[in-house]
């Protein structure tokens, strides 16, 4: 929790995508129609955009803040997450899933390349959740790892630009429910031209199936009077376009109904 004259920003990208004989995982899946497929209908493989033989997965996202010369990084947290039962799986029959490569490697180590940097830096994170240790999640084994990268970003002269994350582990091929994986970089920055804000971050993982899950937030200091503006940022591991019910709703204790 911190009071900052500034704001927050968040960038993200996925680390796996559909692949076949004609289409590379590096080519975005752009179908936004009612005929778009879900991830469990595809053979999934790593995205690897960096043309670096030392990485097996990589993807980038751009952070662009206006007037970056007036901004200073106060906090930066990197999260990565995926479904990772084993390295490679297949589905020889409908609703039958088998391992091709049953090994499973470390999930707490990735690489980051900052704007205008040619080399990666190694990042070791803290495992917040690992479904491989939970019977309820044994078929998909989702995990979440977190790393505080504040000092790393503060050491750079340039905030804006492309951030590349590499070597995020995920199952390749097919698993029950489909393969998903990606990363998010959450940034808090100071800007003396901005209003003061009370900023809080929460770490964790919750699995949502057919039943909605309540996530309570509390402990926020409130202004005694005047308009209060709130902003919420979060990340979802999977959210297929044509699956109904994937949504986040918000309400206060005084609100009667939830709002999107």
Coordinates of N, CA and C in Angstrom, one line a residue:
X1 N 0.8 -1.2 0.0 CA 0.0 0.0 0.0 C 0.9 1.2 0.0
X2 N 0.5 2.2 -0.8 CA 1.3 3.4 -0.9 C 0.5 4.5 -1.5
X3 N 0.7 5.7 -1.0 CA 0.1 6.9 -1.6 C 1.1 7.5 -2.5
X4 N 0.7 7.7 -3.8 CA 1.6 8.2 -4.8 C 0.9 9.3 -5.6
X5 N 1.7 10.3 -5.9 CA 1.2 11.3 -6.9 C 1.6 10.8 -8.3
X6 N 0.7 10.1 -8.9 CA 0.9 9.4 -10.1 C -0.2 8.5 -10.5
X7 N 0.1 7.3 -11.0 CA -0.9 6.3 -11.5 C -0.3 5.0 -11.7
X8 N -1.1 4.1 -12.3 CA -0.6 2.7 -12.5 C -0.8 2.4 -14.0
X9 N 0.0 1.5 -14.5 CA -0.1 1.0 -15.9 C 0.2 -0.5 -15.9
X10 N -0.3 -1.2 -16.9 CA -0.2 -2.6 -16.9 C -0.1 -3.0 -18.4
X11 N 0.9 -3.9 -18.7 CA 1.0 -4.5 -20.0 C 1.1 -6.0 -19.9
X12 N 0.6 -6.7 -20.9 CA 0.6 -8.2 -20.8 C 0.7 -8.8 -22.2
X13 N 1.0 -10.0 -22.2 CA 0.9 -10.8 -23.5 C 0.9 -12.3 -23.2
X14 N 0.4 -13.0 -24.1 CA 0.4 -14.5 -24.0 C 1.7 -15.1 -24.4
X15 N 1.9 -16.4 -24.0 CA 3.1 -17.1 -24.3 C 2.9 -18.3 -25.1
X16 N 1.6 -18.7 -25.4 CA 1.3 -19.8 -26.2 C 0.2 -19.4 -27.2
X17 N 0.2 -20.1 -28.3 CA -0.8 -19.8 -29.4 C -1.0 -21.1 -30.2
X18 N -2.1 -21.1 -31.0 CA -2.4 -22.2 -31.9 C -1.3 -22.3 -32.9
X19 N -1.1 -23.5 -33.4 CA -0.1 -23.8 -34.4 C -0.5 -25.0 -35.3
X20 N -0.2 -24.9 -36.5 CA -0.4 -26.0 -37.4 C 0.6 -26.0 -38.5
X21 N 0.5 -26.8 -39.5 CA 1.5 -26.9 -40.6 C 1.7 -25.6 -41.4
X22 N 0.6 -24.8 -41.4 CA 0.7 -23.6 -42.2 C 0.8 -22.3 -41.4
X23 N 0.5 -22.3 -40.1 CA 0.5 -21.1 -39.3 C 1.4 -21.3 -38.1
X24 N 2.2 -20.3 -37.9 CA 3.1 -20.2 -36.7 C 2.4 -19.7 -35.5
X25 N 2.8 -20.1 -34.3 CA 2.3 -19.6 -33.1 C 2.6 -18.1 -33.0
X26 N 3.6 -17.6 -33.7 CA 3.9 -16.1 -33.7 C 2.9 -15.3 -34.4
X27 N 2.0 -15.9 -35.2 CA 1.0 -15.2 -36.0 C -0.3 -15.1 -35.1
X28 N -0.7 -13.9 -34.8 CA -1.9 -13.7 -33.8 C -3.1 -14.4 -34.4
X29 N -3.9 -14.9 -33.4 CA -5.2 -15.5 -33.8 C -6.2 -14.4 -33.7
X30 N -6.7 -13.9 -34.9 CA -7.5 -12.7 -35.0 C -9.0 -12.9 -35.1
X31 N -9.5 -14.1 -35.1 CA -10.9 -14.4 -35.3 C -11.7 -13.9 -34.1
X32 N -12.5 -12.9 -34.3 CA -13.4 -12.3 -33.3 C -14.9 -12.6 -33.5
X33 N -15.2 -13.6 -34.4 CA -16.5 -13.8 -34.7 C -17.1 -15.0 -33.9
X34 N -18.4 -15.3 -34.1 CA -19.0 -16.4 -33.3 C -18.5 -17.7 -33.7
X35 N -17.7 -17.8 -34.8 CA -17.1 -19.0 -35.3 C -15.6 -19.2 -34.7
X36 N -15.2 -18.3 -33.9 CA -13.8 -18.5 -33.3 C -13.8 -19.7 -32.4
X37 N -12.6 -20.3 -32.4 CA -12.5 -21.6 -31.6 C -11.9 -21.3 -30.3
X38 N -12.1 -22.2 -29.3 CA -11.5 -22.2 -28.0 C -10.1 -22.8 -28.0
X39 N -9.3 -22.5 -27.0 CA -8.0 -23.0 -27.0 C -7.9 -24.5 -26.9
X40 N -8.9 -25.2 -26.4 CA -8.8 -26.6 -26.3 C -9.1 -27.3 -27.6
X41 N -9.5 -26.5 -28.6 CA -9.7 -27.0 -30.0 C -8.5 -26.9 -30.8
X42 N -7.4 -26.4 -30.3 CA -6.2 -26.2 -31.1 C -5.0 -27.0 -30.5
X43 N -4.1 -27.3 -31.3 CA -2.7 -27.7 -30.9 C -2.0 -26.4 -30.5
X44 N -1.5 -26.3 -29.3 CA -0.9 -25.1 -28.8 C 0.6 -25.3 -28.7
X45 N 1.3 -24.3 -29.1 CA 2.8 -24.3 -28.9 C 3.3 -22.9 -28.5
X46 N 4.6 -22.8 -28.1 CA 5.1 -21.6 -27.6 C 5.2 -20.5 -28.7
X47 N 4.9 -19.3 -28.3 CA 5.2 -18.1 -29.1 C 6.7 -17.8 -28.8
X48 N 7.5 -17.5 -29.8 CA 8.9 -17.2 -29.6 C 9.3 -16.2 -30.6
X49 N 9.2 -14.9 -30.3 CA 9.4 -13.8 -31.2 C 10.8 -13.2 -31.3
X50 N 11.7 -13.6 -30.4 CA 12.9 -12.9 -30.3 C 14.1 -13.3 -31.2
X51 N 13.9 -14.4 -31.9 CA 14.9 -15.0 -32.8 C 16.2 -15.2 -32.1
X52 N 16.0 -15.7 -30.9 CA 17.2 -16.0 -30.0 C 17.1 -17.5 -29.7
X53 N 18.2 -18.2 -30.1 CA 18.2 -19.7 -29.9 C 18.3 -20.1 -28.4
X54 N 18.6 -19.1 -27.6 CA 18.8 -19.4 -26.1 C 17.4 -19.4 -25.4
X55 N 16.4 -19.0 -26.1 CA 15.0 -19.0 -25.4 C 14.1 -20.0 -26.1
X56 N 13.2 -20.6 -25.4 CA 12.2 -21.5 -26.0 C 10.8 -20.8 -26.1
X57 N 10.6 -19.7 -25.4 CA 9.4 -19.0 -25.5 C 9.7 -17.5 -25.3
X58 N 9.0 -16.6 -26.0 CA 9.1 -15.2 -25.7 C 8.0 -14.4 -26.4
X59 N 7.6 -13.3 -25.7 CA 6.6 -12.4 -26.3 C 6.8 -11.0 -25.7
X60 N 6.4 -10.0 -26.4 CA 6.6 -8.6 -26.1 C 5.4 -7.8 -25.9
X61 N 5.4 -6.8 -25.2 CA 4.4 -5.8 -25.1 C 5.0 -4.4 -24.9
X62 N 4.3 -3.4 -25.4 CA 4.8 -2.0 -25.4 C 4.2 -1.2 -24.2
X63 N 5.1 -0.6 -23.4 CA 4.6 0.4 -22.4 C 4.8 1.8 -22.9
X64 N 3.7 2.6 -23.0 CA 3.9 3.9 -23.6 C 3.1 4.9 -22.6
X65 N 3.9 5.7 -21.9 CA 3.3 6.7 -21.0 C 3.6 8.1 -21.6
X66 N 2.6 9.0 -21.5 CA 2.8 10.3 -22.0 C 3.8 11.1 -21.1
X67 N 4.6 11.9 -21.7 CA 5.6 12.7 -21.0 C 6.4 11.8 -20.1
X68 N 7.1 10.8 -20.6 CA 7.8 9.9 -19.7 C 8.9 10.6 -18.9
X69 N 9.4 11.7 -19.4 CA 10.5 12.4 -18.7 C 10.0 12.9 -17.4
X70 N 8.7 13.0 -17.2 CA 8.1 13.5 -15.9 C 7.8 12.4 -14.9
X71 N 8.0 11.1 -15.4 CA 7.6 10.0 -14.6 C 8.8 9.2 -14.0
X72 N 8.5 8.7 -12.8 CA 9.5 7.9 -12.1 C 8.9 6.6 -11.6
X73 N 9.5 5.5 -11.9 CA 9.0 4.2 -11.5 C 9.1 4.1 -9.9
X74 N 7.9 3.8 -9.3 CA 7.9 3.6 -7.9 C 7.9 2.1 -7.5
X75 N 7.2 1.4 -8.3 CA 7.0 -0.1 -8.1 C 6.8 -0.8 -9.4
X76 N 7.3 -2.0 -9.5 CA 7.0 -2.8 -10.7 C 7.0 -4.3 -10.3
X77 N 5.9 -4.9 -10.6 CA 5.7 -6.4 -10.3 C 5.5 -7.2 -11.6
X78 N 6.2 -8.2 -11.7 CA 6.1 -9.1 -12.9 C 5.4 -10.4 -12.5
X79 N 4.4 -10.8 -13.2 CA 3.6 -12.0 -12.9 C 3.7 -12.9 -14.2
X80 N 3.8 -14.2 -14.0 CA 3.7 -15.1 -15.1 C 2.9 -16.3 -14.7
X81 N 2.1 -16.9 -15.6 CA 1.2 -17.9 -15.3 C 0.9 -18.8 -16.5
X82 N 0.6 -20.0 -16.3 CA 0.2 -20.9 -17.4 C -0.4 -22.2 -16.8
X83 N -1.0 -23.0 -17.7 CA -1.4 -24.3 -17.4 C -0.2 -25.2 -17.8
X84 N 0.3 -26.0 -16.8 CA 1.5 -26.7 -17.0 C 1.5 -28.1 -16.3
X85 N 0.8 -29.0 -16.9 CA 0.8 -30.4 -16.3 C 2.1 -31.1 -16.5
X86 N 2.6 -31.0 -17.8 CA 3.9 -31.6 -18.2 C 4.3 -30.8 -19.4
X87 N 5.5 -31.1 -20.0 CA 6.0 -30.4 -21.1 C 5.2 -30.5 -22.3
X88 N 4.8 -31.7 -22.7 CA 4.0 -31.9 -24.0 C 3.0 -32.9 -23.8
X89 N 1.8 -32.7 -24.3 CA 0.7 -33.6 -24.3 C -0.1 -33.7 -25.6
X90 N -0.8 -34.8 -25.7 CA -1.6 -35.0 -26.9 C -3.0 -35.5 -26.6
X91 N -3.9 -35.5 -27.6 CA -5.2 -36.1 -27.4 C -5.6 -37.0 -28.5
X92 N -5.2 -38.3 -28.3 CA -5.4 -39.3 -29.4 C -6.9 -39.6 -29.7
X93 N -7.7 -39.4 -28.6 CA -9.2 -39.5 -28.8 C -9.9 -38.4 -28.1
X94 N -11.2 -38.2 -28.4 CA -11.9 -37.2 -27.7 C -12.0 -37.4 -26.2
X95 N -11.6 -36.4 -25.4 CA -11.6 -36.4 -24.0 C -10.6 -37.4 -23.4
X96 N -9.6 -37.8 -24.2 CA -8.5 -38.6 -23.7 C -7.2 -37.8 -23.9
X97 N -6.4 -37.6 -22.8 CA -5.2 -36.8 -22.9 C -4.1 -37.6 -22.3
X98 N -3.0 -37.6 -23.0 CA -1.8 -38.4 -22.6 C -0.6 -37.5 -22.7
X99 N 0.4 -37.9 -21.9 CA 1.7 -37.1 -22.0 C 2.6 -37.7 -23.1
X100 N 3.2 -36.8 -23.8 CA 4.3 -37.1 -24.8 C 5.6 -37.0 -24.1
X101 N 5.8 -35.8 -23.4 CA 6.9 -35.6 -22.6 C 6.4 -35.3 -21.2
X102 N 6.5 -36.3 -20.3 CA 5.8 -36.2 -19.0 C 6.7 -35.4 -18.0
X103 N 7.9 -34.9 -18.4 CA 8.7 -34.2 -17.4 C 8.1 -32.8 -17.2
X104 N 8.5 -32.2 -16.1 CA 8.0 -30.8 -15.8 C 9.2 -30.1 -15.1
X105 N 9.5 -28.9 -15.7 CA 10.7 -28.2 -15.3 C 10.3 -27.0 -14.3
X106 N 11.3 -26.3 -13.8 CA 11.1 -25.2 -12.9 C 10.2 -24.2 -13.5
X107 N 9.3 -23.6 -12.7 CA 8.4 -22.5 -13.2 C 8.8 -21.2 -12.7
X108 N 9.8 -21.1 -11.8 CA 10.1 -19.8 -11.1 C 11.2 -19.0 -11.7
X109 N 11.7 -19.4 -12.9 CA 12.8 -18.7 -13.5 C 12.4 -18.3 -15.0
X110 N 12.5 -17.0 -15.2 CA 12.2 -16.4 -16.6 C 13.3 -15.4 -16.9
X111 N 13.2 -14.8 -18.1 CA 14.1 -13.8 -18.5 C 13.3 -12.5 -18.9
X112 N 13.9 -11.4 -18.8 CA 13.3 -10.1 -19.2 C 14.3 -9.3 -20.0
X113 N 13.8 -8.7 -21.0 CA 14.6 -7.8 -21.8 C 13.9 -6.4 -21.8
X114 N 14.6 -5.4 -21.4 CA 14.0 -4.1 -21.2 C 14.1 -3.3 -22.5
X115 N 13.4 -2.1 -22.6 CA 13.5 -1.3 -23.8 C 14.9 -0.9 -24.2
X116 N 15.2 -1.0 -25.5 CA 16.6 -0.7 -26.0 C 17.7 -1.5 -25.4
X117 N 17.4 -2.7 -24.8 CA 18.4 -3.6 -24.3 C 18.5 -4.8 -25.3
X118 N 19.7 -5.2 -25.5 CA 19.9 -6.3 -26.5 C 20.0 -7.7 -25.8
X119 N 20.3 -7.7 -24.5 CA 20.4 -8.9 -23.7 C 19.4 -9.1 -22.7
X120 N 19.0 -10.3 -22.4 CA 18.1 -10.6 -21.3 C 18.8 -10.6 -20.0
X121 N 17.9 -10.4 -18.9 CA 18.4 -10.5 -17.6 C 17.5 -11.6 -16.9
X122 N 18.1 -12.4 -16.1 CA 17.4 -13.5 -15.4 C 16.6 -13.0 -14.3
X123 N 15.4 -13.6 -14.1 CA 14.5 -13.3 -13.0 C 14.1 -14.5 -12.3
X124 N 14.2 -14.5 -11.0 CA 13.7 -15.6 -10.2 C 12.6 -15.1 -9.4
X125 N 11.4 -15.8 -9.4 CA 10.3 -15.4 -8.8 C 9.8 -16.2 -7.6
X126 N 8.7 -15.8 -7.0 CA 8.1 -16.5 -5.9 C 6.9 -17.2 -6.4
X127 N 6.8 -18.5 -6.2 CA 5.6 -19.3 -6.6 C 4.4 -19.0 -5.7
X128 N 3.4 -18.3 -6.2 CA 2.2 -18.0 -5.4 C 1.2 -19.2 -5.4
X129 N 1.2 -19.9 -6.4 CA 0.2 -21.1 -6.5 C 0.8 -22.0 -7.6
X130 N 0.7 -23.3 -7.3 CA 1.1 -24.3 -8.2 C 0.0 -25.5 -8.2
X131 N -0.8 -25.6 -9.2 CA -1.9 -26.6 -9.2 C -1.4 -28.0 -9.3
X132 N -0.1 -28.2 -9.6 CA 0.4 -29.6 -9.7 C 0.3 -30.3 -8.3
X133 N 0.3 -29.4 -7.3 CA 0.2 -29.9 -5.9 C -1.2 -30.0 -5.3
X134 N -2.2 -29.8 -6.2 CA -3.6 -29.8 -5.8 C -4.4 -30.7 -6.6
X135 N -5.1 -31.7 -6.0 CA -5.8 -32.7 -6.7 C -6.9 -32.1 -7.6
X136 N -7.5 -31.0 -7.1 CA -8.6 -30.3 -7.8 C -8.1 -29.8 -9.2
X137 N -6.8 -29.5 -9.3 CA -6.3 -28.9 -10.5 C -5.3 -29.8 -11.3
X138 N -5.3 -31.1 -11.0 CA -4.3 -32.0 -11.5 C -4.4 -32.1 -13.1
X139 N -5.6 -31.9 -13.7 CA -5.7 -32.0 -15.1 C -5.1 -30.8 -15.9
X140 N -5.1 -29.7 -15.3 CA -4.5 -28.5 -16.0 C -3.3 -27.9 -15.3
X141 N -3.2 -28.1 -14.0 CA -2.0 -27.6 -13.2 C -1.7 -26.2 -13.4
X142 N -2.6 -25.2 -13.2 CA -2.2 -23.8 -13.4 C -1.3 -23.4 -12.3
X143 N -0.4 -22.4 -12.6 CA 0.5 -21.9 -11.6 C 0.5 -20.3 -11.8
X144 N 1.0 -19.7 -10.8 CA 1.3 -18.2 -10.8 C 2.6 -17.9 -10.1
X145 N 3.4 -17.2 -10.7 CA 4.7 -16.8 -10.1 C 4.8 -15.3 -10.1
X146 N 5.4 -14.7 -9.1 CA 5.6 -13.2 -9.0 C 7.0 -12.9 -8.7
X147 N 7.4 -11.7 -9.3 CA 8.8 -11.2 -9.0 C 8.7 -9.7 -8.9
X148 N 9.3 -9.1 -7.9 CA 9.5 -7.7 -7.7 C 10.6 -7.2 -8.6
X149 N 10.3 -6.5 -9.7 CA 11.4 -6.0 -10.6 C 11.5 -4.5 -10.5
X150 N 11.2 -3.9 -9.4 CA 11.2 -2.5 -9.2 C 12.6 -1.9 -9.5
X151 N 13.6 -2.5 -8.8 CA 15.0 -1.9 -8.9 C 15.5 -2.1 -10.4
X152 N 15.1 -3.2 -11.0 CA 15.6 -3.4 -12.4 C 15.0 -2.3 -13.3
X153 N 13.8 -2.0 -13.2 CA 13.2 -0.9 -14.0 C 13.7 0.5 -13.6
X154 N 13.9 0.7 -12.3 CA 14.5 2.0 -11.9 C 15.9 2.2 -12.4
X155 N 16.6 1.2 -12.7 CA 18.0 1.3 -13.1 C 18.1 1.7 -14.6
X156 N 17.0 1.7 -15.3 CA 17.0 2.1 -16.7 C 16.7 3.5 -16.9
X157 N 17.2 4.1 -17.9 CA 17.0 5.5 -18.3 C 15.7 5.7 -19.0
X158 N 15.2 4.6 -19.6 CA 14.0 4.7 -20.5 C 12.9 3.8 -20.0
X159 N 11.7 4.4 -19.8 CA 10.6 3.7 -19.3 C 9.8 3.1 -20.5
X160 N 9.5 4.0 -21.5 CA 8.7 3.6 -22.6 C 9.5 2.6 -23.6
X161 N 8.7 1.7 -24.2 CA 9.3 0.8 -25.2 C 8.8 -0.6 -25.0
X162 N 9.4 -1.5 -25.7 CA 9.0 -2.9 -25.7 C 9.7 -3.7 -24.6
X163 N 8.9 -4.4 -23.8 CA 9.4 -5.3 -22.7 C 9.1 -6.7 -23.2
X164 N 10.2 -7.6 -23.2 CA 10.1 -8.9 -23.7 C 10.3 -9.9 -22.5
X165 N 9.4 -10.8 -22.4 CA 9.6 -11.9 -21.3 C 9.8 -13.2 -22.0
X166 N 10.7 -14.0 -21.6 CA 11.1 -15.2 -22.2 C 11.1 -16.4 -21.2
X167 N 11.0 -17.6 -21.7 CA 11.2 -18.8 -21.0 C 10.1 -19.0 -19.9
X168 N 8.9 -18.6 -20.2 CA 7.7 -18.9 -19.4 C 7.3 -20.3 -19.7
X169 N 7.2 -21.2 -18.8 CA 6.8 -22.6 -19.0 C 5.3 -22.8 -19.1
X170 N 4.9 -23.6 -20.1 CA 3.6 -24.0 -20.3 C 3.6 -25.4 -21.0
X171 N 2.5 -26.1 -20.9 CA 2.4 -27.4 -21.6 C 2.2 -27.0 -23.1
X172 N 2.9 -27.8 -24.0 CA 2.7 -27.7 -25.4 C 1.8 -28.8 -25.9
X173 N 1.0 -28.6 -27.0 CA 0.2 -29.7 -27.5 C -1.3 -29.5 -27.0
X174 N -1.8 -30.6 -26.3 CA -3.2 -30.5 -25.8 C -3.2 -31.1 -24.4
X175 N -4.1 -30.5 -23.6 CA -4.4 -31.0 -22.3 C -5.9 -30.8 -22.1
X176 N -6.5 -31.4 -21.1 CA -7.9 -31.2 -20.7 C -8.2 -29.7 -20.4
X177 N -9.2 -29.2 -21.1 CA -9.5 -27.8 -20.8 C -8.7 -26.8 -21.6
X178 N -7.6 -27.2 -22.3 CA -6.8 -26.4 -23.2 C -5.6 -25.7 -22.5
X179 N -4.6 -25.4 -23.3 CA -3.4 -24.8 -22.9 C -3.6 -23.3 -22.9
X180 N -3.1 -22.6 -21.8 CA -3.1 -21.2 -21.7 C -1.9 -20.7 -21.0
X181 N -1.4 -19.5 -21.2 CA -0.2 -19.0 -20.5 C 0.1 -17.6 -20.9
X182 N 0.7 -16.8 -20.0 CA 1.1 -15.5 -20.4 C 1.7 -14.8 -19.2
X183 N 1.9 -13.5 -19.3 CA 2.6 -12.7 -18.3 C 2.0 -11.3 -18.2
X184 N 2.2 -10.6 -17.1 CA 1.7 -9.2 -16.9 C 2.8 -8.5 -16.1
X185 N 3.0 -7.2 -16.5 CA 3.9 -6.3 -15.8 C 3.1 -5.2 -15.3
X186 N 3.0 -5.0 -14.0 CA 2.2 -4.0 -13.3 C 3.2 -2.9 -12.8
X187 N 2.9 -1.7 -13.2 CA 3.8 -0.6 -12.9 C 3.1 0.5 -12.2
X188 N 3.7 1.0 -11.1 CA 3.2 2.2 -10.4 C 4.3 3.3 -10.6
X189 N 3.8 4.4 -11.1 CA 4.8 5.5 -11.4 C 4.4 6.8 -10.7
X190 N 5.4 7.6 -10.5 CA 5.2 8.9 -9.9 C 5.2 10.0 -10.9
X191 N 4.3 10.9 -10.8 CA 4.2 12.1 -11.7 C 3.7 13.3 -10.9
X192 N 4.6 14.2 -10.7 CA 4.2 15.3 -9.8 C 3.0 16.2 -10.4
X193 N 2.7 16.0 -11.7 CA 1.6 16.7 -12.3 C 0.3 16.0 -12.0
X194 N 0.3 14.8 -11.5 CA -0.9 14.0 -11.2 C -1.4 14.1 -9.8
X195 N -2.6 13.8 -9.6 CA -3.2 13.8 -8.3 C -2.7 12.7 -7.4
X196 N -2.8 12.8 -6.1 CA -2.4 11.7 -5.2 C -3.4 10.6 -5.2
X197 N -2.9 9.4 -5.2 CA -3.7 8.2 -5.2 C -3.2 7.1 -4.2
X198 N -4.1 6.4 -3.6 CA -3.8 5.3 -2.7 C -3.8 4.1 -3.5
X199 N -2.7 3.4 -3.6 CA -2.5 2.2 -4.5 C -2.2 1.0 -3.7
X200 N -2.9 -0.1 -3.9 CA -2.7 -1.3 -3.2 C -2.7 -2.5 -4.3
X201 N -1.7 -3.4 -4.0 CA -1.7 -4.6 -4.9 C -2.0 -5.8 -4.1
X202 N -2.6 -6.8 -4.7 CA -2.9 -8.1 -4.1 C -2.3 -9.2 -5.0
X203 N -1.8 -10.2 -4.3 CA -1.2 -11.4 -5.0 C -2.1 -12.6 -4.7
X204 N -2.2 -13.5 -5.6 CA -2.9 -14.8 -5.4 C -3.4 -15.4 -6.6
X205 N -4.2 -16.5 -6.5 CA -4.8 -17.2 -7.6 C -6.1 -17.8 -7.1
X206 N -7.1 -17.7 -8.0 CA -8.4 -18.3 -7.7 C -8.9 -18.9 -8.9
X207 N -9.4 -20.1 -8.8 CA -10.0 -20.8 -10.0 C -11.5 -20.7 -10.0
X208 N -12.0 -20.2 -11.2 CA -13.4 -20.0 -11.4 C -14.0 -21.0 -12.3
X209 N -15.0 -21.8 -11.9 CA -15.7 -22.7 -12.8 C -17.1 -22.2 -13.1
X210 N -18.1 -23.1 -12.8 CA -19.5 -22.7 -13.1 C -20.0 -21.8 -12.0
X211 N -19.4 -21.8 -10.8 CA -19.8 -21.0 -9.7 C -19.0 -19.7 -9.6
X212 N -19.6 -18.6 -9.4 CA -18.9 -17.3 -9.3 C -18.1 -17.3 -7.9
X213 N -17.0 -16.6 -7.9 CA -16.2 -16.5 -6.8 C -16.1 -15.0 -6.3
X214 N -16.4 -14.8 -5.0 CA -16.3 -13.5 -4.5 C -14.9 -13.2 -4.0
X215 N -14.4 -12.0 -4.4 CA -13.1 -11.6 -3.9 C -13.3 -10.3 -3.2
X216 N -13.3 -10.3 -1.8 CA -13.5 -9.1 -1.0 C -12.2 -8.2 -1.0
X217 N -12.4 -6.9 -1.0 CA -11.4 -5.9 -0.8 C -11.8 -5.0 0.4
X218 N -10.8 -4.7 1.2 CA -11.1 -3.9 2.4 C -9.9 -3.1 2.8
X219 N -10.1 -2.2 3.7 CA -8.9 -1.5 4.3 C -8.5 -0.2 3.6
X220 N -9.3 0.3 2.7 CA -9.0 1.5 1.9 C -9.3 2.7 2.7
X221 N -8.3 3.6 2.9 CA -8.7 4.9 3.5 C -9.5 5.8 2.5
X222 N -10.5 6.4 2.9 CA -11.4 7.2 2.1 C -11.3 8.6 2.4
X223 N -11.5 9.5 1.3 CA -11.6 10.9 1.5 C -12.9 11.2 2.3
X224 N -12.8 12.2 3.2 CA -14.0 12.5 4.0 C -15.1 13.1 3.2
X225 N -14.8 13.7 2.0 CA -15.8 14.3 1.2 C -15.2 14.4 -0.2
X226 N -16.1 14.7 -1.2 CA -15.7 14.8 -2.6 C -15.8 13.5 -3.4
X227 N -15.7 13.6 -4.7 CA -15.8 12.5 -5.6 C -14.6 11.6 -5.5
X228 N -14.9 10.3 -5.4 CA -13.8 9.3 -5.4 C -13.8 8.5 -6.7
X229 N -12.7 8.4 -7.3 CA -12.5 7.7 -8.6 C -11.6 6.5 -8.3
X230 N -12.1 5.3 -8.7 CA -11.4 4.1 -8.4 C -11.0 3.4 -9.8
X231 N -9.8 2.7 -9.7 CA -9.4 2.0 -10.9 C -8.9 0.6 -10.4
X232 N -9.4 -0.5 -11.1 CA -9.0 -1.8 -10.8 C -8.3 -2.5 -12.0
X233 N -7.2 -3.1 -11.7 CA -6.5 -3.9 -12.8 C -6.3 -5.3 -12.3
X234 N -6.4 -6.3 -13.2 CA -6.3 -7.7 -12.9 C -5.9 -8.5 -14.1
X235 N -5.6 -9.7 -13.9 CA -5.2 -10.6 -15.0 C -6.0 -11.9 -14.9
X236 N -6.4 -12.4 -16.1 CA -7.0 -13.7 -16.2 C -6.2 -14.7 -17.0
X237 N -6.1 -15.9 -16.6 CA -5.3 -16.9 -17.3 C -5.9 -17.3 -18.6
X238 N -7.3 -17.5 -18.6 CA -8.0 -17.9 -19.7 C -9.3 -17.2 -19.8
X239 N -9.8 -16.9 -21.0 CA -11.1 -16.3 -21.2 C -11.5 -16.4 -22.7
X240 N -11.8 -17.6 -23.1 CA -12.2 -17.8 -24.5 C -13.4 -16.9 -24.9
X241 N -13.3 -16.4 -26.1 CA -14.3 -15.4 -26.6 C -15.7 -16.0 -26.6
X242 N -15.9 -17.2 -27.0 CA -17.2 -17.8 -27.1 C -17.7 -18.6 -25.9
X243 N -16.9 -18.6 -24.8 CA -17.4 -19.2 -23.6 C -18.2 -18.1 -22.8
X244 N -19.4 -18.4 -22.5 CA -20.2 -17.4 -21.8 C -19.9 -17.4 -20.3
X245 N -20.0 -16.3 -19.7 CA -19.8 -16.2 -18.2 C -18.5 -15.7 -17.8
X246 N -17.5 -15.6 -18.7 CA -16.2 -15.0 -18.4 C -16.3 -13.5 -18.2
X247 N -16.3 -13.1 -17.0 CA -16.5 -11.6 -16.7 C -16.1 -11.3 -15.3
X248 N -15.8 -10.0 -15.1 CA -15.5 -9.5 -13.7 C -16.5 -8.5 -13.4
X249 N -17.2 -8.6 -12.3 CA -18.2 -7.7 -11.8 C -17.8 -7.1 -10.5
X250 N -18.2 -5.8 -10.3 CA -17.7 -5.1 -9.1 C -18.9 -4.4 -8.4
X251 N -18.9 -4.4 -7.0 CA -19.9 -3.7 -6.3 C -19.3 -3.3 -4.9
X252 N -19.8 -2.3 -4.3 CA -19.5 -1.9 -2.9 C -20.5 -2.5 -2.0
X253 N -20.2 -2.3 -0.7 CA -21.2 -2.8 0.3 C -22.5 -2.0 0.2
X254 N -22.4 -0.8 -0.3 CA -23.6 0.0 -0.4 C -24.3 -0.2 -1.7
X255 N -23.7 -0.9 -2.7 CA -24.3 -1.1 -4.0 C -25.3 -2.3 -3.9
X256 N -26.4 -2.1 -4.6 CA -27.4 -3.2 -4.7 C -27.0 -4.3 -5.7
X257 N -26.5 -3.8 -6.9 CA -26.2 -4.7 -8.0 C -24.7 -4.6 -8.3
X258 N -24.2 -5.6 -9.0 CA -22.9 -5.6 -9.5 C -22.8 -4.9 -10.9
X259 N -21.7 -4.3 -11.2 CA -21.5 -3.6 -12.5 C -20.3 -4.2 -13.1
X260 N -20.3 -4.2 -14.5 CA -19.2 -4.7 -15.3 C -18.1 -3.7 -15.3

